[in-house]
Amino acid sequence: MNKLAGTLSCIALFMALFPRIGGAATAEEDLNALEQIRYEALIGKDWQTLDTLLSDEFFYNTAGGASMTKSAFIDLMKSGAAVVNKAVRDESIVRDYGEIALVSGVAHIDVTVKGEDKTIHSRYLHVWIRKGMGWKLVARQATYLPEKK
């Protein structure tokens, strides 16, 4: 079953990364699909898909203030120090500027960090660039949302 899920993930990734043949998918549709694939890769520990989605220049400014390169981020996830159990995003907005697109929204992540279960609510900004025939995530910025009272 895991092999089937991996194959389906690769097919979805291919379809989102490359323009539709005979179809007129918008950047918004493609990027929303890629955002979902990124979450599925994190939850499913599919590091190959995650590596494909991220540009070599990728950096992540975490909500805690650290800045991470692509390799540092993937290594952290592979280590198991942070395990994404569930990820839901809402209030997503895509702004398409041709070769660059911004995706912003709110995410709710159930994560285990160093053995402790947490639910993180954050606002994020993703910078996607069109490379060749598809999109790559080049930057991610996250900000914790205040706890609701």
Tab-separated table of C-alpha atoms in Angstrom:
chain	number	residue	atom	x	y	z
A	1	MET	CA	0.000	0.000	0.000
A	2	ASN	CA	2.847	2.387	0.837
A	3	LYS	CA	4.323	1.874	-2.657
A	4	LEU	CA	0.945	2.739	-4.217
A	5	ALA	CA	0.706	5.904	-2.115
A	6	GLY	CA	4.222	6.882	-3.203
A	7	THR	CA	3.363	6.297	-6.856
A	8	LEU	CA	0.175	8.358	-6.583
A	9	SER	CA	2.122	11.128	-4.838
A	10	CYS	CA	4.687	11.163	-7.659
A	11	ILE	CA	1.946	11.340	-10.289
A	12	ALA	CA	0.253	14.235	-8.462
A	13	LEU	CA	3.603	15.999	-8.099
A	14	PHE	CA	4.375	15.568	-11.795
A	15	MET	CA	0.965	16.927	-12.758
A	16	ALA	CA	1.374	19.963	-10.494
A	17	LEU	CA	4.976	20.723	-11.425
A	18	PHE	CA	4.448	20.624	-15.157
A	19	PRO	CA	1.875	22.555	-17.203
A	20	ARG	CA	-1.262	20.717	-18.151
A	21	ILE	CA	-1.342	19.460	-21.719
A	22	GLY	CA	-4.422	20.835	-23.389
A	23	GLY	CA	-5.668	22.226	-20.085
A	24	ALA	CA	-5.592	25.743	-18.758
A	25	ALA	CA	-4.701	25.281	-15.105
A	26	THR	CA	-4.004	28.513	-13.336
A	27	ALA	CA	-0.959	29.219	-11.191
A	28	GLU	CA	-3.349	29.299	-8.226
A	29	GLU	CA	-4.579	25.768	-8.954
A	30	ASP	CA	-1.044	24.457	-9.469
A	31	LEU	CA	0.322	26.105	-6.338
A	32	ASN	CA	-2.562	24.979	-4.160
A	33	ALA	CA	-1.928	21.425	-5.395
A	34	LEU	CA	1.795	21.764	-4.640
A	35	GLU	CA	1.077	23.140	-1.161
A	36	GLN	CA	-1.088	20.076	-0.455
A	37	ILE	CA	1.575	17.728	-1.842
A	38	ARG	CA	4.155	19.403	0.440
A	39	TYR	CA	1.998	18.689	3.501
A	40	GLU	CA	1.419	15.107	2.362
A	41	ALA	CA	5.178	14.642	1.879
A	42	LEU	CA	5.863	15.924	5.409
A	43	ILE	CA	3.173	13.721	6.968
A	44	GLY	CA	4.183	10.678	4.897
A	45	LYS	CA	7.918	11.203	5.431
A	46	ASP	CA	8.359	11.325	1.656
A	47	TRP	CA	11.707	13.131	1.629
A	48	GLN	CA	12.249	12.610	-2.110
A	49	THR	CA	9.043	14.483	-2.943
A	50	LEU	CA	9.929	17.210	-0.434
A	51	ASP	CA	13.381	17.538	-2.010
A	52	THR	CA	11.788	17.858	-5.463
A	53	LEU	CA	9.412	20.601	-4.315
A	54	LEU	CA	12.111	22.746	-2.690
A	55	SER	CA	14.491	24.860	-4.734
A	56	ASP	CA	18.194	24.349	-4.034
A	57	GLU	CA	18.185	27.949	-2.737
A	58	PHE	CA	15.293	27.248	-0.341
A	59	PHE	CA	15.426	28.810	3.102
A	60	TYR	CA	12.975	28.688	5.978
A	61	ASN	CA	12.657	31.441	8.561
A	62	THR	CA	10.940	29.605	11.401
A	63	ALA	CA	8.382	31.106	13.755
A	64	GLY	CA	10.930	30.623	16.524
A	65	GLY	CA	13.451	32.877	14.780
A	66	ALA	CA	15.873	30.337	13.309
A	67	SER	CA	16.767	30.300	9.620
A	68	MET	CA	17.298	26.972	7.876
A	69	THR	CA	18.641	25.927	4.491
A	70	LYS	CA	17.011	23.227	2.386
A	71	SER	CA	19.453	20.564	3.550
A	72	ALA	CA	19.148	21.578	7.228
A	73	PHE	CA	15.337	21.483	7.018
A	74	ILE	CA	15.205	18.085	5.301
A	75	ASP	CA	17.837	16.690	7.710
A	76	LEU	CA	15.790	17.919	10.698
A	77	MET	CA	12.672	16.237	9.366
A	78	LYS	CA	14.535	13.008	8.549
A	79	SER	CA	16.027	12.920	12.060
A	80	GLY	CA	12.588	12.610	13.627
A	81	ALA	CA	13.223	15.570	15.960
A	82	ALA	CA	10.061	17.072	14.441
A	83	VAL	CA	7.321	14.774	13.138
A	84	VAL	CA	4.310	16.242	11.343
A	85	ASN	CA	1.226	14.186	12.199
A	86	LYS	CA	-1.476	16.349	10.634
A	87	ALA	CA	-1.467	19.595	8.673
A	88	VAL	CA	-4.415	21.714	7.618
A	89	ARG	CA	-4.241	25.094	5.954
A	90	ASP	CA	-6.940	27.668	5.528
A	91	GLU	CA	-7.335	31.286	4.487
A	92	SER	CA	-4.885	30.639	1.640
A	93	ILE	CA	-4.283	33.414	-0.892
A	94	VAL	CA	-2.176	33.034	-4.042
A	95	ARG	CA	-0.693	36.117	-5.694
A	96	ASP	CA	0.733	35.335	-9.130
A	97	TYR	CA	3.370	37.693	-10.540
A	98	GLY	CA	4.373	35.617	-13.553
A	99	GLU	CA	7.673	33.925	-12.684
A	100	ILE	CA	7.149	34.494	-8.944
A	101	ALA	CA	4.108	33.707	-6.834
A	102	LEU	CA	3.351	34.299	-3.176
A	103	VAL	CA	1.156	31.966	-1.164
A	104	SER	CA	0.021	33.161	2.252
A	105	GLY	CA	-2.364	31.678	4.720
A	106	VAL	CA	-2.915	30.088	8.088
A	107	ALA	CA	-1.780	26.573	8.975
A	108	HIS	CA	-2.725	24.280	11.842
A	109	ILE	CA	-0.082	21.623	12.402
A	110	ASP	CA	-0.165	18.692	14.825
A	111	VAL	CA	3.500	17.928	15.406
A	112	THR	CA	5.655	15.925	17.772
A	113	VAL	CA	8.781	17.880	18.702
A	114	LYS	CA	11.411	15.977	20.660
A	115	GLY	CA	8.723	13.597	21.927
A	116	GLU	CA	6.205	16.290	22.903
A	117	ASP	CA	2.894	16.565	21.029
A	118	LYS	CA	1.886	20.099	20.066
A	119	THR	CA	-0.613	21.859	17.868
A	120	ILE	CA	0.899	24.872	16.168
A	121	HIS	CA	-1.179	27.623	14.602
A	122	SER	CA	0.784	29.918	12.316
A	123	ARG	CA	0.525	32.404	9.516
A	124	TYR	CA	2.897	31.661	6.663
A	125	LEU	CA	4.297	33.224	3.523
A	126	HIS	CA	5.700	30.998	0.802
A	127	VAL	CA	7.642	32.294	-2.181
A	128	TRP	CA	7.414	30.076	-5.257
A	129	ILE	CA	9.432	30.613	-8.433
A	130	ARG	CA	8.777	29.208	-11.860
A	131	LYS	CA	11.811	27.123	-12.829
A	132	GLY	CA	11.807	25.594	-16.266
A	133	MET	CA	8.360	24.165	-16.758
A	134	GLY	CA	7.267	24.042	-13.118
A	135	TRP	CA	7.266	25.681	-9.699
A	136	LYS	CA	9.771	25.399	-6.835
A	137	LEU	CA	9.378	26.643	-3.272
A	138	VAL	CA	12.274	29.015	-2.634
A	139	ALA	CA	11.376	30.570	0.732
A	140	ARG	CA	9.091	30.009	3.717
A	141	GLN	CA	8.383	32.404	6.591
A	142	ALA	CA	6.189	31.416	9.541
A	143	THR	CA	4.759	33.435	12.429
A	144	TYR	CA	3.021	31.914	15.447
A	145	LEU	CA	-0.564	33.025	15.949
A	146	PRO	CA	-1.565	34.043	19.468
A	147	GLU	CA	-3.568	31.515	21.456
A	148	LYS	CA	-7.317	32.133	21.321
A	149	LYS	CA	-8.829	32.970	24.686
